[in-house]
């Protein structure tokens, strides 16, 4: 399949290889290496399960990212609807055959890995909407009939994920979708009205939340409400980050994580661990690394001539930024704890797969930046 | 800037770029929000969070220090430490604390009150702080616990040290320790940062007075712990410091001997070195077992101690107040001589009683003593003679001399239980009773009755200061750097250089003579000799014939209740009275007469007369004291050389 498509391309393989975005690739590699060291630290300075499995995942998915980068952008464009419905089916499958862990049904067992389809939905929704708005002319974007499908494809998976229940991921999926709708040029009025409706419906929505989700929100508003219970995570995370100081406590010396005061240190709180050990200096470095990645994606979006590519790259870059902002805001005590992984850094196969897939499509946009999608 | 109405003429890609620009602006805001938060947490408030992180990381377990020991003059321990088997539990380590307590209750036969007390305590402290379930397990209980240890999670058998008092005879002086109470925490500031499981605090006696120094310094073990409280590694350890040990002037052998002699009575014996003020014995009966308090006294035993009419908890030697009775006559005579009120040759005819402004004043001897001079009046303790002396002297001049010789004030710094007693005079009565002084009361004061109240230790000091030639000494029970034998050395030197006039000694700055004319002191000493060693003397029957042991003393019987005329007519004997109404028997003495070294006072509550109840005890104590004199002297020299 790869070969037949490449024949149609005017570029030689060498040209394609040169047109890869190496700044982006190197940034991702650096981030991957940092994440492996962080994972090594969460294992208590030993080469154990989490570290090994993180290395394997990063390795496999990185190679996958490079290979998929050479797929024609048109191929992605064509496959978008199929991908979306496939993942939507998987999400439905979770509802009936999913694995349950800590009270939440999120995973499908695929023998070689437990897949979390909601993570893949983050990318496929952006992809789907990018394709949808690629077709819709600008002056018709605000027509009700062209709003109907985007809202449907956004709300349906979000509802499925909320009921797993997984508030964090559903918010991130929705964020990605809303960003693309915004980029497509839907009127500001629409966003303002829907925000008003959403906020006025919020109290009703909260009453449908699980008790633990309610308590998380209350705890965010006042972490000292229950310092040993729900507020524990926020308080301990702030202590860990704050005690890191400017240069940190040193690699493998983060007492908060080493002595198990830090919850979920492999996944959502990986930044806390890193920040405790490497301090303000390390945190800012990571933040800058992420900004480089994001700016590269935006740059690629600028270069791409197709609107599909632009919408996708901008959408993905913005969503990527939101993932980071939500995770960091959460561990820094700026947002409630909702369960959102830090891209690449956090332990978790589906998240890694989804992000790498996202990068692959971005890279494909770069390589085939001048190729029209239809 | 951006056409929000969605201008149709705009190309799609331009629209996307504009919208993206807005998003980028929003991103920048969020980025700086995160950046600012990192600055605030990791730079501005880093110190605060580092402290919090250390608070998470480290936990301290305090270690109770070992109390200093209290020893007698010959280094025998009066308060020592022994190994005890204890049972601690750490609530955090147990799976189900209530179940654990229930099991322990059955194994150790704990009472319900004890269990609920422990539960209350658990609720009030940190879950990792150990609690003592039992601080003194028997060996069999200890081994039973060890056998079942694998089933009792959270239980920790501990071998610890606790206070032990080897003898009861010193209970009143040494006092006892017990668990820290809320009141102790309020009163003793140093205890506040010493909240250690199992620490005991001195409650009475020297244990209380010396507590601050004797308790030692609390140590600690600092561990790094994980979030579940499990100790990861020891960071720092400070084993603290054992408390300071103290040596007293007491001679345990004499103390035990004295305690034995007054066993079964309510009585006290005091023995003092007349030159340096060393208290060699301070026995008080009945005594109590101080060990009962160390591990918590049970209610029955406590009530028993409180309800006992003979007041075992009171140190009668310093807290018992008695009218000095005839023992005061030495001071009355001395005061009269010093003030030139009477001559020793003044004669008074004793007919058994006198009439004084219509009130009858009786002599203890109904038939009367006949013609008495001062020496024979002291020897035979003639009351009528001293009524006359007191009348001429007046109570105010008497009170000056009595106070000089140590009556009416606290004389020991080392024990807070001490009472001051009363030396009455006209202004005292005006102030405390609010009435004018009657002349008749002067007569009562002349024989140590009326308002006069003194402790046995004060009487012992009074006698010591007469016996040493009239020099002020300060009694003490602890051996410290202020202890010296200057007075003894000085007097020894003076005796060698016979050409020096006696008055020269007045110029030695450390001497505080209590007399105007030392001849008067010598006269009193001689009269006391007569009272013991010449026929007709009140304590003649208790004398020691051996020249080496010969002593001089004065009896006293202090009335509890005035005899009615009827009783006087019937010649009611003391044994026929109810116990509570009998006289207190007193005796003061110094020994050996030829070269005085020790003074003694014996008080037997409701013992009847001084000559029959108190003097015989004094005799036996004096013998023991003098027998051990050389030993003490040798030890004393060793001690002086050391310092």
mmCIF file with all atom_site columns, C-alpha atoms in Angstrom, chain B residues 346-455:
data_model
loop_
_atom_site.group_PDB
_atom_site.id
_atom_site.type_symbol
_atom_site.label_atom_id
_atom_site.label_alt_id
_atom_site.label_comp_id
_atom_site.label_asym_id
_atom_site.label_entity_id
_atom_site.label_seq_id
_atom_site.pdbx_PDB_ins_code
_atom_site.Cartn_x
_atom_site.Cartn_y
_atom_site.Cartn_z
_atom_site.occupancy
_atom_site.B_iso_or_equiv
_atom_site.pdbx_formal_charge
_atom_site.auth_seq_id
_atom_site.auth_comp_id
_atom_site.auth_asym_id
_atom_site.auth_atom_id
_atom_site.pdbx_PDB_model_num
ATOM 1   C CA . UNK B 1 346 ? 19.301 32.763 141.392 1.00 0.00 ? 346 UNK B CA 1
ATOM 2   C CA . UNK B 1 347 ? 17.247 30.495 143.561 1.00 0.00 ? 347 UNK B CA 1
ATOM 3   C CA . UNK B 1 348 ? 13.529 29.795 143.286 1.00 0.00 ? 348 UNK B CA 1
ATOM 4   C CA . UNK B 1 349 ? 11.508 27.704 145.666 1.00 0.00 ? 349 UNK B CA 1
ATOM 5   C CA . UNK B 1 350 ? 9.348  25.219 143.775 1.00 0.00 ? 350 UNK B CA 1
ATOM 6   C CA . UNK B 1 351 ? 6.272  24.080 145.652 1.00 0.00 ? 351 UNK B CA 1
ATOM 7   C CA . UNK B 1 352 ? 4.724  22.311 142.682 1.00 0.00 ? 352 UNK B CA 1
ATOM 8   C CA . UNK B 1 353 ? 2.697  25.300 141.545 1.00 0.00 ? 353 UNK B CA 1
ATOM 9   C CA . UNK B 1 354 ? 2.511  29.047 141.667 1.00 0.00 ? 354 UNK B CA 1
ATOM 10  C CA . UNK B 1 355 ? -0.325 31.512 141.619 1.00 0.00 ? 355 UNK B CA 1
ATOM 11  C CA . UNK B 1 356 ? 0.024  34.200 139.071 1.00 0.00 ? 356 UNK B CA 1
ATOM 12  C CA . UNK B 1 357 ? -2.656 36.858 139.040 1.00 0.00 ? 357 UNK B CA 1
ATOM 13  C CA . UNK B 1 358 ? -5.138 34.288 140.199 1.00 0.00 ? 358 UNK B CA 1
ATOM 14  C CA . UNK B 1 359 ? -4.175 31.695 137.603 1.00 0.00 ? 359 UNK B CA 1
ATOM 15  C CA . UNK B 1 360 ? -2.490 28.519 138.757 1.00 0.00 ? 360 UNK B CA 1
ATOM 16  C CA . UNK B 1 361 ? 0.723  27.402 137.028 1.00 0.00 ? 361 UNK B CA 1
ATOM 17  C CA . UNK B 1 362 ? 1.787  23.876 137.763 1.00 0.00 ? 362 UNK B CA 1
ATOM 18  C CA . UNK B 1 363 ? 5.145  22.194 137.833 1.00 0.00 ? 363 UNK B CA 1
ATOM 19  C CA . UNK B 1 364 ? 5.195  18.710 136.318 1.00 0.00 ? 364 UNK B CA 1
ATOM 20  C CA . UNK B 1 365 ? 6.225  17.461 139.742 1.00 0.00 ? 365 UNK B CA 1
ATOM 21  C CA . UNK B 1 366 ? 3.203  17.857 141.961 1.00 0.00 ? 366 UNK B CA 1
ATOM 22  C CA . UNK B 1 367 ? 5.169  17.861 145.201 1.00 0.00 ? 367 UNK B CA 1
ATOM 23  C CA . UNK B 1 368 ? 7.606  20.485 143.956 1.00 0.00 ? 368 UNK B CA 1
ATOM 24  C CA . UNK B 1 369 ? 11.369 20.471 143.553 1.00 0.00 ? 369 UNK B CA 1
ATOM 25  C CA . UNK B 1 370 ? 12.231 22.606 146.569 1.00 0.00 ? 370 UNK B CA 1
ATOM 26  C CA . UNK B 1 371 ? 14.972 25.210 146.226 1.00 0.00 ? 371 UNK B CA 1
ATOM 27  C CA . UNK B 1 372 ? 16.343 25.262 142.716 1.00 0.00 ? 372 UNK B CA 1
ATOM 28  C CA . UNK B 1 373 ? 19.163 27.153 141.023 1.00 0.00 ? 373 UNK B CA 1
ATOM 29  C CA . UNK B 1 374 ? 19.462 27.345 137.250 1.00 0.00 ? 374 UNK B CA 1
ATOM 30  C CA . UNK B 1 375 ? 21.657 24.282 136.813 1.00 0.00 ? 375 UNK B CA 1
ATOM 31  C CA . UNK B 1 376 ? 19.427 22.037 138.890 1.00 0.00 ? 376 UNK B CA 1
ATOM 32  C CA . UNK B 1 377 ? 16.328 23.532 137.328 1.00 0.00 ? 377 UNK B CA 1
ATOM 33  C CA . UNK B 1 378 ? 17.583 22.442 133.925 1.00 0.00 ? 378 UNK B CA 1
ATOM 34  C CA . UNK B 1 379 ? 18.758 19.101 135.298 1.00 0.00 ? 379 UNK B CA 1
ATOM 35  C CA . UNK B 1 380 ? 15.390 18.337 136.819 1.00 0.00 ? 380 UNK B CA 1
ATOM 36  C CA . UNK B 1 381 ? 13.373 20.414 134.343 1.00 0.00 ? 381 UNK B CA 1
ATOM 37  C CA . UNK B 1 382 ? 11.653 22.449 137.023 1.00 0.00 ? 382 UNK B CA 1
ATOM 38  C CA . UNK B 1 383 ? 8.736  24.342 135.478 1.00 0.00 ? 383 UNK B CA 1
ATOM 39  C CA . UNK B 1 384 ? 8.254  26.761 138.357 1.00 0.00 ? 384 UNK B CA 1
ATOM 40  C CA . UNK B 1 385 ? 11.841 27.986 138.090 1.00 0.00 ? 385 UNK B CA 1
ATOM 41  C CA . UNK B 1 386 ? 11.362 28.712 134.410 1.00 0.00 ? 386 UNK B CA 1
ATOM 42  C CA . UNK B 1 387 ? 8.042  30.461 134.997 1.00 0.00 ? 387 UNK B CA 1
ATOM 43  C CA . UNK B 1 388 ? 10.057 32.904 137.055 1.00 0.00 ? 388 UNK B CA 1
ATOM 44  C CA . UNK B 1 389 ? 12.888 33.184 134.509 1.00 0.00 ? 389 UNK B CA 1
ATOM 45  C CA . UNK B 1 390 ? 10.425 33.721 131.672 1.00 0.00 ? 390 UNK B CA 1
ATOM 46  C CA . UNK B 1 391 ? 8.532  36.325 133.667 1.00 0.00 ? 391 UNK B CA 1
ATOM 47  C CA . UNK B 1 392 ? 11.706 38.304 134.193 1.00 0.00 ? 392 UNK B CA 1
ATOM 48  C CA . UNK B 1 393 ? 12.973 37.771 130.646 1.00 0.00 ? 393 UNK B CA 1
ATOM 49  C CA . UNK B 1 394 ? 9.822  38.567 128.738 1.00 0.00 ? 394 UNK B CA 1
ATOM 50  C CA . UNK B 1 395 ? 8.654  36.787 125.574 1.00 0.00 ? 395 UNK B CA 1
ATOM 51  C CA . UNK B 1 396 ? 10.173 39.261 123.102 1.00 0.00 ? 396 UNK B CA 1
ATOM 52  C CA . UNK B 1 397 ? 13.740 38.772 124.298 1.00 0.00 ? 397 UNK B CA 1
ATOM 53  C CA . UNK B 1 398 ? 13.139 35.011 124.433 1.00 0.00 ? 398 UNK B CA 1
ATOM 54  C CA . UNK B 1 399 ? 11.895 34.994 120.852 1.00 0.00 ? 399 UNK B CA 1
ATOM 55  C CA . UNK B 1 400 ? 15.026 36.793 119.633 1.00 0.00 ? 400 UNK B CA 1
ATOM 56  C CA . UNK B 1 401 ? 17.281 34.103 121.103 1.00 0.00 ? 401 UNK B CA 1
ATOM 57  C CA . UNK B 1 402 ? 15.011 31.252 119.933 1.00 0.00 ? 402 UNK B CA 1
ATOM 58  C CA . UNK B 1 403 ? 15.007 32.561 116.362 1.00 0.00 ? 403 UNK B CA 1
ATOM 59  C CA . UNK B 1 404 ? 18.779 33.008 116.433 1.00 0.00 ? 404 UNK B CA 1
ATOM 60  C CA . UNK B 1 405 ? 19.133 29.362 117.307 1.00 0.00 ? 405 UNK B CA 1
ATOM 61  C CA . UNK B 1 406 ? 17.012 28.246 114.378 1.00 0.00 ? 406 UNK B CA 1
ATOM 62  C CA . UNK B 1 407 ? 13.453 28.024 115.666 1.00 0.00 ? 407 UNK B CA 1
ATOM 63  C CA . UNK B 1 408 ? 10.505 29.533 113.819 1.00 0.00 ? 408 UNK B CA 1
ATOM 64  C CA . UNK B 1 409 ? 12.001 29.510 110.348 1.00 0.00 ? 409 UNK B CA 1
ATOM 65  C CA . UNK B 1 410 ? 12.807 27.096 107.553 1.00 0.00 ? 410 UNK B CA 1
ATOM 66  C CA . UNK B 1 411 ? 16.309 25.771 107.907 1.00 0.00 ? 411 UNK B CA 1
ATOM 67  C CA . UNK B 1 412 ? 16.738 23.466 104.910 1.00 0.00 ? 412 UNK B CA 1
ATOM 68  C CA . UNK B 1 413 ? 16.812 24.563 101.295 1.00 0.00 ? 413 UNK B CA 1
ATOM 69  C CA . UNK B 1 414 ? 16.703 21.071 99.944  1.00 0.00 ? 414 UNK B CA 1
ATOM 70  C CA . UNK B 1 415 ? 13.245 19.921 100.883 1.00 0.00 ? 415 UNK B CA 1
ATOM 71  C CA . UNK B 1 416 ? 10.174 21.902 100.023 1.00 0.00 ? 416 UNK B CA 1
ATOM 72  C CA . UNK B 1 417 ? 7.966  20.006 102.465 1.00 0.00 ? 417 UNK B CA 1
ATOM 73  C CA . UNK B 1 418 ? 9.565  21.772 105.416 1.00 0.00 ? 418 UNK B CA 1
ATOM 74  C CA . UNK B 1 419 ? 7.441  23.838 107.796 1.00 0.00 ? 419 UNK B CA 1
ATOM 75  C CA . UNK B 1 420 ? 8.612  26.957 109.610 1.00 0.00 ? 420 UNK B CA 1
ATOM 76  C CA . UNK B 1 421 ? 6.937  26.568 112.986 1.00 0.00 ? 421 UNK B CA 1
ATOM 77  C CA . UNK B 1 422 ? 6.172  29.407 115.359 1.00 0.00 ? 422 UNK B CA 1
ATOM 78  C CA . UNK B 1 423 ? 8.257  31.430 117.780 1.00 0.00 ? 423 UNK B CA 1
ATOM 79  C CA . UNK B 1 424 ? 5.673  33.659 119.393 1.00 0.00 ? 424 UNK B CA 1
ATOM 80  C CA . UNK B 1 425 ? 6.134  37.191 120.658 1.00 0.00 ? 425 UNK B CA 1
ATOM 81  C CA . UNK B 1 426 ? 3.889  40.136 121.277 1.00 0.00 ? 426 UNK B CA 1
ATOM 82  C CA . UNK B 1 427 ? 3.915  41.494 117.743 1.00 0.00 ? 427 UNK B CA 1
ATOM 83  C CA . UNK B 1 428 ? 3.429  38.001 116.276 1.00 0.00 ? 428 UNK B CA 1
ATOM 84  C CA . UNK B 1 429 ? 0.295  37.527 118.351 1.00 0.00 ? 429 UNK B CA 1
ATOM 85  C CA . UNK B 1 430 ? -1.028 40.934 117.382 1.00 0.00 ? 430 UNK B CA 1
ATOM 86  C CA . UNK B 1 431 ? -0.457 40.202 113.727 1.00 0.00 ? 431 UNK B CA 1
ATOM 87  C CA . UNK B 1 432 ? -1.651 36.598 113.456 1.00 0.00 ? 432 UNK B CA 1
ATOM 88  C CA . UNK B 1 433 ? -4.167 36.288 116.276 1.00 0.00 ? 433 UNK B CA 1
ATOM 89  C CA . UNK B 1 434 ? -5.129 39.935 116.544 1.00 0.00 ? 434 UNK B CA 1
ATOM 90  C CA . UNK B 1 435 ? -5.019 40.053 120.342 1.00 0.00 ? 435 UNK B CA 1
ATOM 91  C CA . UNK B 1 436 ? -2.712 41.509 122.948 1.00 0.00 ? 436 UNK B CA 1
ATOM 92  C CA . UNK B 1 437 ? -0.187 39.357 124.669 1.00 0.00 ? 437 UNK B CA 1
ATOM 93  C CA . UNK B 1 438 ? -0.997 38.184 128.208 1.00 0.00 ? 438 UNK B CA 1
ATOM 94  C CA . UNK B 1 439 ? 1.730  37.858 130.762 1.00 0.00 ? 439 UNK B CA 1
ATOM 95  C CA . UNK B 1 440 ? 0.463  34.359 131.557 1.00 0.00 ? 440 UNK B CA 1
ATOM 96  C CA . UNK B 1 441 ? 1.346  33.349 128.011 1.00 0.00 ? 441 UNK B CA 1
ATOM 97  C CA . UNK B 1 442 ? 4.952  34.364 128.662 1.00 0.00 ? 442 UNK B CA 1
ATOM 98  C CA . UNK B 1 443 ? 5.009  31.804 131.444 1.00 0.00 ? 443 UNK B CA 1
ATOM 99  C CA . UNK B 1 444 ? 3.676  29.109 129.130 1.00 0.00 ? 444 UNK B CA 1
ATOM 100 C CA . UNK B 1 445 ? 6.265  30.088 126.541 1.00 0.00 ? 445 UNK B CA 1
ATOM 101 C CA . UNK B 1 446 ? 8.976  29.693 129.206 1.00 0.00 ? 446 UNK B CA 1
ATOM 102 C CA . UNK B 1 447 ? 8.310  25.966 129.306 1.00 0.00 ? 447 UNK B CA 1
ATOM 103 C CA . UNK B 1 448 ? 7.800  25.623 125.544 1.00 0.00 ? 448 UNK B CA 1
ATOM 104 C CA . UNK B 1 449 ? 4.026  25.473 125.587 1.00 0.00 ? 449 UNK B CA 1
ATOM 105 C CA . UNK B 1 450 ? 1.417  27.880 124.331 1.00 0.00 ? 450 UNK B CA 1
ATOM 106 C CA . UNK B 1 451 ? 1.967  29.144 120.833 1.00 0.00 ? 451 UNK B CA 1
ATOM 107 C CA . UNK B 1 452 ? 5.432  27.664 120.436 1.00 0.00 ? 452 UNK B CA 1
ATOM 108 C CA . UNK B 1 453 ? 5.683  25.166 117.595 1.00 0.00 ? 453 UNK B CA 1
ATOM 109 C CA . UNK B 1 454 ? 8.830  23.679 116.180 1.00 0.00 ? 454 UNK B CA 1
ATOM 110 C CA . UNK B 1 455 ? 9.965  20.801 114.012 1.00 0.00 ? 455 UNK B CA 1
#
